[in-house]
Protein backbone atom coordinates (compact mmCIF):
# COMPACT_ATOMS: atom_id res chain seq x y z
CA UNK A 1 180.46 -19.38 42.76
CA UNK A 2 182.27 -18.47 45.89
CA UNK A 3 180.42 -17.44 48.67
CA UNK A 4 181.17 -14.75 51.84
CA UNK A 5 182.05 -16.68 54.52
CA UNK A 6 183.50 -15.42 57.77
CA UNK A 7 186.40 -17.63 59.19
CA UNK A 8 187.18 -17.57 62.69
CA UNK A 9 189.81 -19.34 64.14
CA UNK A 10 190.42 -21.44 67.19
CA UNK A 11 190.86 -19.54 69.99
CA UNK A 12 192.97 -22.23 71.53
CA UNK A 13 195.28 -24.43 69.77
CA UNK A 14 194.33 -28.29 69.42
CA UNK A 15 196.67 -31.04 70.95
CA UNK A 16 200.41 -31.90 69.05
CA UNK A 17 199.11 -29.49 66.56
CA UNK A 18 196.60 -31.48 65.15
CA UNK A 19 193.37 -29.33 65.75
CA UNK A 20 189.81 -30.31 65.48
CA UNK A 21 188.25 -30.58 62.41
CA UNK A 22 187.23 -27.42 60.52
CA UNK A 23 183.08 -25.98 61.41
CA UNK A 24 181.00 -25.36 58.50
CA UNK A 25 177.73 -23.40 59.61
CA UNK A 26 174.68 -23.24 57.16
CA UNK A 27 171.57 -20.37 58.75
CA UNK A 28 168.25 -20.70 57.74
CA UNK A 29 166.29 -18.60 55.13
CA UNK A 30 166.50 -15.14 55.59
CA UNK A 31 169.30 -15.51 58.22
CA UNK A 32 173.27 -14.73 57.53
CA UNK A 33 176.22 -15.90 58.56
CA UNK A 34 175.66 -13.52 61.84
CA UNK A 35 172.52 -16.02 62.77
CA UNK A 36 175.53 -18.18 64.39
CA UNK A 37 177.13 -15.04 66.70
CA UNK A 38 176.55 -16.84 70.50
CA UNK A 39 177.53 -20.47 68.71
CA UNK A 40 180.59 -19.27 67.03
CA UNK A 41 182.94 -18.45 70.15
CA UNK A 42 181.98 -21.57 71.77
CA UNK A 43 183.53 -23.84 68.66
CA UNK A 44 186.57 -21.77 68.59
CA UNK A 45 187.13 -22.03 72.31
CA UNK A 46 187.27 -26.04 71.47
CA UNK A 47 189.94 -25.51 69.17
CA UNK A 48 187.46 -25.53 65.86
CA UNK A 49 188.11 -23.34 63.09
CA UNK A 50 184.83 -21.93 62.07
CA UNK A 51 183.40 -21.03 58.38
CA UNK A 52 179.73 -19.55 58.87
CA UNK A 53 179.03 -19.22 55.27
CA UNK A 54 176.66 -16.57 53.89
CA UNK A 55 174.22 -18.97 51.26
CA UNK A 56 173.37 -17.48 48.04
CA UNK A 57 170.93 -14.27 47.94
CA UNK A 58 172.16 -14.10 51.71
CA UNK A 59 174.53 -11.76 53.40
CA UNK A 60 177.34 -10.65 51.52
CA UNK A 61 177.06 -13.86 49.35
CA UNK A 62 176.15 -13.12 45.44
CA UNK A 63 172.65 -13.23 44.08
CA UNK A 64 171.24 -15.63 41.27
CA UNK A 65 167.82 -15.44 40.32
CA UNK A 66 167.95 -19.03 38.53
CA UNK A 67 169.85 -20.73 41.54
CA UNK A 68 168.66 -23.93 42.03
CA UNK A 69 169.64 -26.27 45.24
CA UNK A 70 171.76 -27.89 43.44
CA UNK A 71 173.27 -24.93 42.45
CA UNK A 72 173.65 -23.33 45.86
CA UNK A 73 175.15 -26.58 47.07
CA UNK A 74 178.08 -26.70 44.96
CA UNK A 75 178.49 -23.21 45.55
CA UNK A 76 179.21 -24.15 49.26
CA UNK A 77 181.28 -27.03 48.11
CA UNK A 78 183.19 -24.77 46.30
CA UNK A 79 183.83 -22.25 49.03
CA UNK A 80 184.91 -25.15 51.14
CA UNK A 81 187.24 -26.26 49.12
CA UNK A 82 188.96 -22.93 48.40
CA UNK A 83 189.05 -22.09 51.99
CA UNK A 84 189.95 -25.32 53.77
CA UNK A 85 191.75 -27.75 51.08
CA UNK A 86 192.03 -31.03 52.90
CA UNK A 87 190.34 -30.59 56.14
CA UNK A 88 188.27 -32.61 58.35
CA UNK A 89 184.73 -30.99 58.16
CA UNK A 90 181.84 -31.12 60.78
CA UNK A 91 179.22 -29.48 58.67
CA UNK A 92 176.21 -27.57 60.49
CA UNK A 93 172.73 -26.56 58.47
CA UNK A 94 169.00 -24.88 59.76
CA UNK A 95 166.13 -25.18 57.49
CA UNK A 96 166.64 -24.21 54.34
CA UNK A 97 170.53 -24.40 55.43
CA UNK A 98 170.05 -28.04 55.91
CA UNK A 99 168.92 -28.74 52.69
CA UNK A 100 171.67 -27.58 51.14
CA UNK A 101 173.67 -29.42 53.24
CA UNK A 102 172.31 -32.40 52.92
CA UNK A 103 173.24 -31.85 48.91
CA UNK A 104 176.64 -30.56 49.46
CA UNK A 105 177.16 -33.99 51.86
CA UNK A 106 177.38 -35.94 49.06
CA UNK A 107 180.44 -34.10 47.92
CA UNK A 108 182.23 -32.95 51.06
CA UNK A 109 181.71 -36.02 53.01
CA UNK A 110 181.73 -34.24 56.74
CA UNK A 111 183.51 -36.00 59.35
CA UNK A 112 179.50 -35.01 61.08
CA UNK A 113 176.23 -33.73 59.23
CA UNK A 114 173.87 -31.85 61.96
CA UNK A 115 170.92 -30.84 61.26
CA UNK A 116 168.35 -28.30 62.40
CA UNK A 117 164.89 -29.00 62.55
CA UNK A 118 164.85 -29.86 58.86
CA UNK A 119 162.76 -32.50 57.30
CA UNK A 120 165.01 -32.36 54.38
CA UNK A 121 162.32 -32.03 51.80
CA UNK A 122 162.09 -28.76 49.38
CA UNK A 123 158.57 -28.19 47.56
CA UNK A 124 158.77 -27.51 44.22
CA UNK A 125 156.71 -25.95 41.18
CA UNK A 126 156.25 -22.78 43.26
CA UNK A 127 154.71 -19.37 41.25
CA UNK A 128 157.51 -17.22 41.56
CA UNK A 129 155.88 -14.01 41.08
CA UNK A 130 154.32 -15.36 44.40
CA UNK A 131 156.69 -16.38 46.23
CA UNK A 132 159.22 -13.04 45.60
CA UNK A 133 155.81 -11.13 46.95
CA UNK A 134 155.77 -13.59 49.92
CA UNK A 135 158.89 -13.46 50.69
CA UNK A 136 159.72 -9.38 50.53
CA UNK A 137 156.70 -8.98 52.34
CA UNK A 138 158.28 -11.21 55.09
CA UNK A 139 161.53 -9.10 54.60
CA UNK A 140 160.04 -5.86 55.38
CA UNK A 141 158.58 -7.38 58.57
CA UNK A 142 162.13 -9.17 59.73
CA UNK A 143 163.82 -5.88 58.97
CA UNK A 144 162.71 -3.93 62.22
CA UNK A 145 164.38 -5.04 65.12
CA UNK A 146 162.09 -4.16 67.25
CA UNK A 147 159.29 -5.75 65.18
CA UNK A 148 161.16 -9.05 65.70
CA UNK A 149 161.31 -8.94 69.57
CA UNK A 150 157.63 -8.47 69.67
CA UNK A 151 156.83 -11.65 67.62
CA UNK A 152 159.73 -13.61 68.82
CA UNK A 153 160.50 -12.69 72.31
CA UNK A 154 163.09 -14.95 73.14
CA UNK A 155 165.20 -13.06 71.22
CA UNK A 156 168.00 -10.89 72.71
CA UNK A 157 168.51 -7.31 71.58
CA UNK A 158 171.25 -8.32 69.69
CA UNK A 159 169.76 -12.00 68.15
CA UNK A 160 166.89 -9.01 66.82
CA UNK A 161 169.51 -6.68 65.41
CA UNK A 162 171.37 -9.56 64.08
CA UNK A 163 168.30 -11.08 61.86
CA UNK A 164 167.07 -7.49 61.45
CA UNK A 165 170.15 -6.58 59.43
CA UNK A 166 169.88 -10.30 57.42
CA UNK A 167 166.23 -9.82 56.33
CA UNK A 168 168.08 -6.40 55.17
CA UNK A 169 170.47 -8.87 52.66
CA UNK A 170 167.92 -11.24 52.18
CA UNK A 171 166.83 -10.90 48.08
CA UNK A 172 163.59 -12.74 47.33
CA UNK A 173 164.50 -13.99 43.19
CA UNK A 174 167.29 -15.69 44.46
CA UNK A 175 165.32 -17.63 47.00
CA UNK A 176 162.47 -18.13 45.05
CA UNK A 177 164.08 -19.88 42.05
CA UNK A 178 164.86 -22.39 44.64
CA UNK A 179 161.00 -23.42 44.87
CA UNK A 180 160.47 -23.36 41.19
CA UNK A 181 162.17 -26.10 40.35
CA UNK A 182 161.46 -29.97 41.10
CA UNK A 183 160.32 -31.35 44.26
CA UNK A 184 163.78 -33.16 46.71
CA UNK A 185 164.46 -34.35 49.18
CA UNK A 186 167.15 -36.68 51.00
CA UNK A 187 168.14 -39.12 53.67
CA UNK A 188 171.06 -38.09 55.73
CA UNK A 189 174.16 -40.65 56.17
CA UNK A 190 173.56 -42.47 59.32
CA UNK A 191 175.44 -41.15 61.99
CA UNK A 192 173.92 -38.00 61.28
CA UNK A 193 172.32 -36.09 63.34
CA UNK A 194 169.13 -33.84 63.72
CA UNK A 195 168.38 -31.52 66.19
CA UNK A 196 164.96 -30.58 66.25
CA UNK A 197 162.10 -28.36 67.86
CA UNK A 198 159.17 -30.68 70.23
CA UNK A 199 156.75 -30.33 68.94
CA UNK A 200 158.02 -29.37 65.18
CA UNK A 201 156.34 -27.16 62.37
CA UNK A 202 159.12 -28.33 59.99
CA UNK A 203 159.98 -31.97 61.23
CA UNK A 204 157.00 -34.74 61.43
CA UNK A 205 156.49 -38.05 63.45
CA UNK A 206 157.21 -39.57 60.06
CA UNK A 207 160.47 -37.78 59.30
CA UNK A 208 161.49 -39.27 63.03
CA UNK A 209 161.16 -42.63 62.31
CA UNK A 210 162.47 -41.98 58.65
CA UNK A 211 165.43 -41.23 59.64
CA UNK A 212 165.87 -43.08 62.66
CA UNK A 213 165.48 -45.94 60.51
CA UNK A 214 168.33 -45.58 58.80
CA UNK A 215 170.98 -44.76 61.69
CA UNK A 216 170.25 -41.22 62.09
CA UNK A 217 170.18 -39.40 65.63
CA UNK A 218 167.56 -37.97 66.97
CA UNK A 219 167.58 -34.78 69.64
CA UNK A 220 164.45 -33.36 70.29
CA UNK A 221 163.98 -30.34 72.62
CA UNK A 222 161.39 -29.41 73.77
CA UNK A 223 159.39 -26.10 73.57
CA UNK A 224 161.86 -24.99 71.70
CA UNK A 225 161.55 -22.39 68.33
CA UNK A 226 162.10 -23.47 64.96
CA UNK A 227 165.76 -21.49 65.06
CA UNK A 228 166.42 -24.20 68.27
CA UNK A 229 170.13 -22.33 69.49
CA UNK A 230 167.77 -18.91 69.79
CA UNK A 231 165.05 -20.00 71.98
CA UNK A 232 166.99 -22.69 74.16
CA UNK A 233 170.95 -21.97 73.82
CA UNK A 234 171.89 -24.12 77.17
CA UNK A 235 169.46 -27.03 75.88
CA UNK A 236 170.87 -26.84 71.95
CA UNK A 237 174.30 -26.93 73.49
CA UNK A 238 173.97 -29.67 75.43
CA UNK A 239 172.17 -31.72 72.70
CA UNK A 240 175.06 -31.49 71.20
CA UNK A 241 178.42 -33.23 72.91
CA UNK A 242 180.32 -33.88 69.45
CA UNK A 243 181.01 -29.86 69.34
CA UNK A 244 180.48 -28.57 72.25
CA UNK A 245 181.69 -31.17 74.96
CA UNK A 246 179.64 -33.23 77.61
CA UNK A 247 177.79 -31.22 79.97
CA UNK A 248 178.70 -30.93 83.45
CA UNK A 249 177.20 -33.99 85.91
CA UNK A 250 175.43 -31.55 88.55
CA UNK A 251 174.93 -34.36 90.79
CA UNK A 252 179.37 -34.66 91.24
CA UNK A 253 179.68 -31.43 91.47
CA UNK A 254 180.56 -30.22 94.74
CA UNK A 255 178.35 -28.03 97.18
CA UNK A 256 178.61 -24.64 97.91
C-alpha cells in the first residue's frame, strides 16, 4: 500500500544539476512524519529532497490490523518507488522506524542506512488484546501536550504539540499485529550507521559489538533520550557529517 509521505524539496539546487541523493525519514512508534520538523529544513538546505513517510497506523498513512513488518516494509518500498523512481536514497529510521528499515534495506539498497537507537530486534508472540490496551493507554497519555512537556522536558512547545497530535493518529491494531507475529531481527550492511542514546534502554553493550563487528558505525551520545534529535539536536547533528556536513573547527575560527 502507499503510504502519506510529505516531500520537501531542496531548498537549494545541487551542483551541474545533479543533486544529492533523495532523504527517506522513518519516526518511531507513535510518532508521524512531523517527528522530523527541526531535521527536515536542515536536509533541504543541503540540497536533499526529503520524503518523511507516515508508517502504517501512523499519520495520514492507512491502517491494517494484520500488518506485519514485513508488510509495512514493502509498503515503504512501495511508496519509494512511486515517488522517487531511480534515485539515490539515504534512508533514515528511529525505533520501531528502524526496523522497518532495516527490512525495506534489502530492497531499496540506500546509498546510507542510519539508524536510531535501534537494536534491530522485534519481539514476537505478543497478546494482542494486551498490547492494543497498552498501547491506547499510552495514546491517551501522549495526546496532551502539555502532559508530554512534564514527562519529557526537553521538549519544545512545538516538539509537544507535534507528538501530541501523532499519538492523536496513532491506532493501536495496526501496531499491535506487528508484535504478534514471529520474533526478527537483522544486521545492518556495514557501512551503516547507528546513532544511539549513552547509556541506551533500546541498544545493549552486545548490540555494540554486534554490529561493530560487522562494519557498522557506531555514534553514541551521551545523556541523550531515546528520540536522540529531541533531547540533543546540536549533538545528533553533528554525529552525523554524511547529511548534515562537518561541524565547524572552533579552535580556527577567528576571535571576536
Amino acid at each position: 500500500m502507499l503510504l502519506h509521505a510529505v516531500d520537501t524539496p531542496p531548498s537549494r539546487s545541487g551542483d551541474l544539476g545533479h543533486g544529492p541523493p533523495v532523504v527517506v525519514l522513518l519516526h518511531g512508534m507513535m510518532g508521524s512524519s512531523e517527528s522530523w520538523w527541526r531535521v527536515v529544513p536542515l536536509l533541504t538546505a543541503r540540497g536533499h529532497r526529503v520524503l518523511a513517510i507516515d508508517l502504517p497506523g501512523h499519520g495520514l498513512s492507512p491502517r491494517d490490523p494484520s500488518l506485519t513488518i514485513e508488510q509495512a516494509a514493502a509498503s515503504v518500498v512501495e511508496t519509494i518507488a512511486h515517488l522517487a523512481p531511480g534515485e539515490t536514497i539515504i534512508a533514515v529510521g528511529h525505533s520501531y522506524g528502524a526496523t522497518v528499515l532495516a527490512e525495506a534495506a534489502q530492497t531499496v539498497k540506500p546509498h546510507l542506512a542510519v539508524y536510531v537507537d535501534a537494536g534491530l530486534a522485534l519481539r514476537g508472540g505478543g497478546d494482542r488484546h494486551t498490547l492494543v490496551t497498552q498501547y491506547e493507554r499510552d495514546r491517551q497519555t501522549r495526546m496532551s501536550a502539555d502532559t508530554l512537556r512534564a514527562i519529557r522536558p526537553f521538549y519544545s512547545e512545538k516538539d509537544a504539540q507535534v507528538e501530541a497530535r501523532a499519538a492523536s493518529r496513532f491506532d493501536p491494531e495496526t501496531m499491535a499485529s506487528i508484535s504478534c507475529g514471529d520474533d526478527h531481527s537483522w544486521i545492518p550492511e556495514p557501512g551503516s550507521i547507528l546513532v544511539h542514546a549513552q547509556p541506551s534502554a533500546w541498544v545493549s553493550p552486545d548490540d555494540l559489538r554486534r554490529f561493530a563487528s560487522v562494519g557498522v558505525q557506531v555514534r553514541g551520545i551521551a545523556g541523550a533520550a531515546h528520540s536522540v534529535w529531541f533531547s540533543h539536536f546540536a549533538e545528533f547533528t553533528a554525529s552525523l557529517p554524511e547529511l548534515f556536513g562537518p561541524t565547524p573547527d572552533k579552535s580556527t575560527s577567528p576571535r571576536r
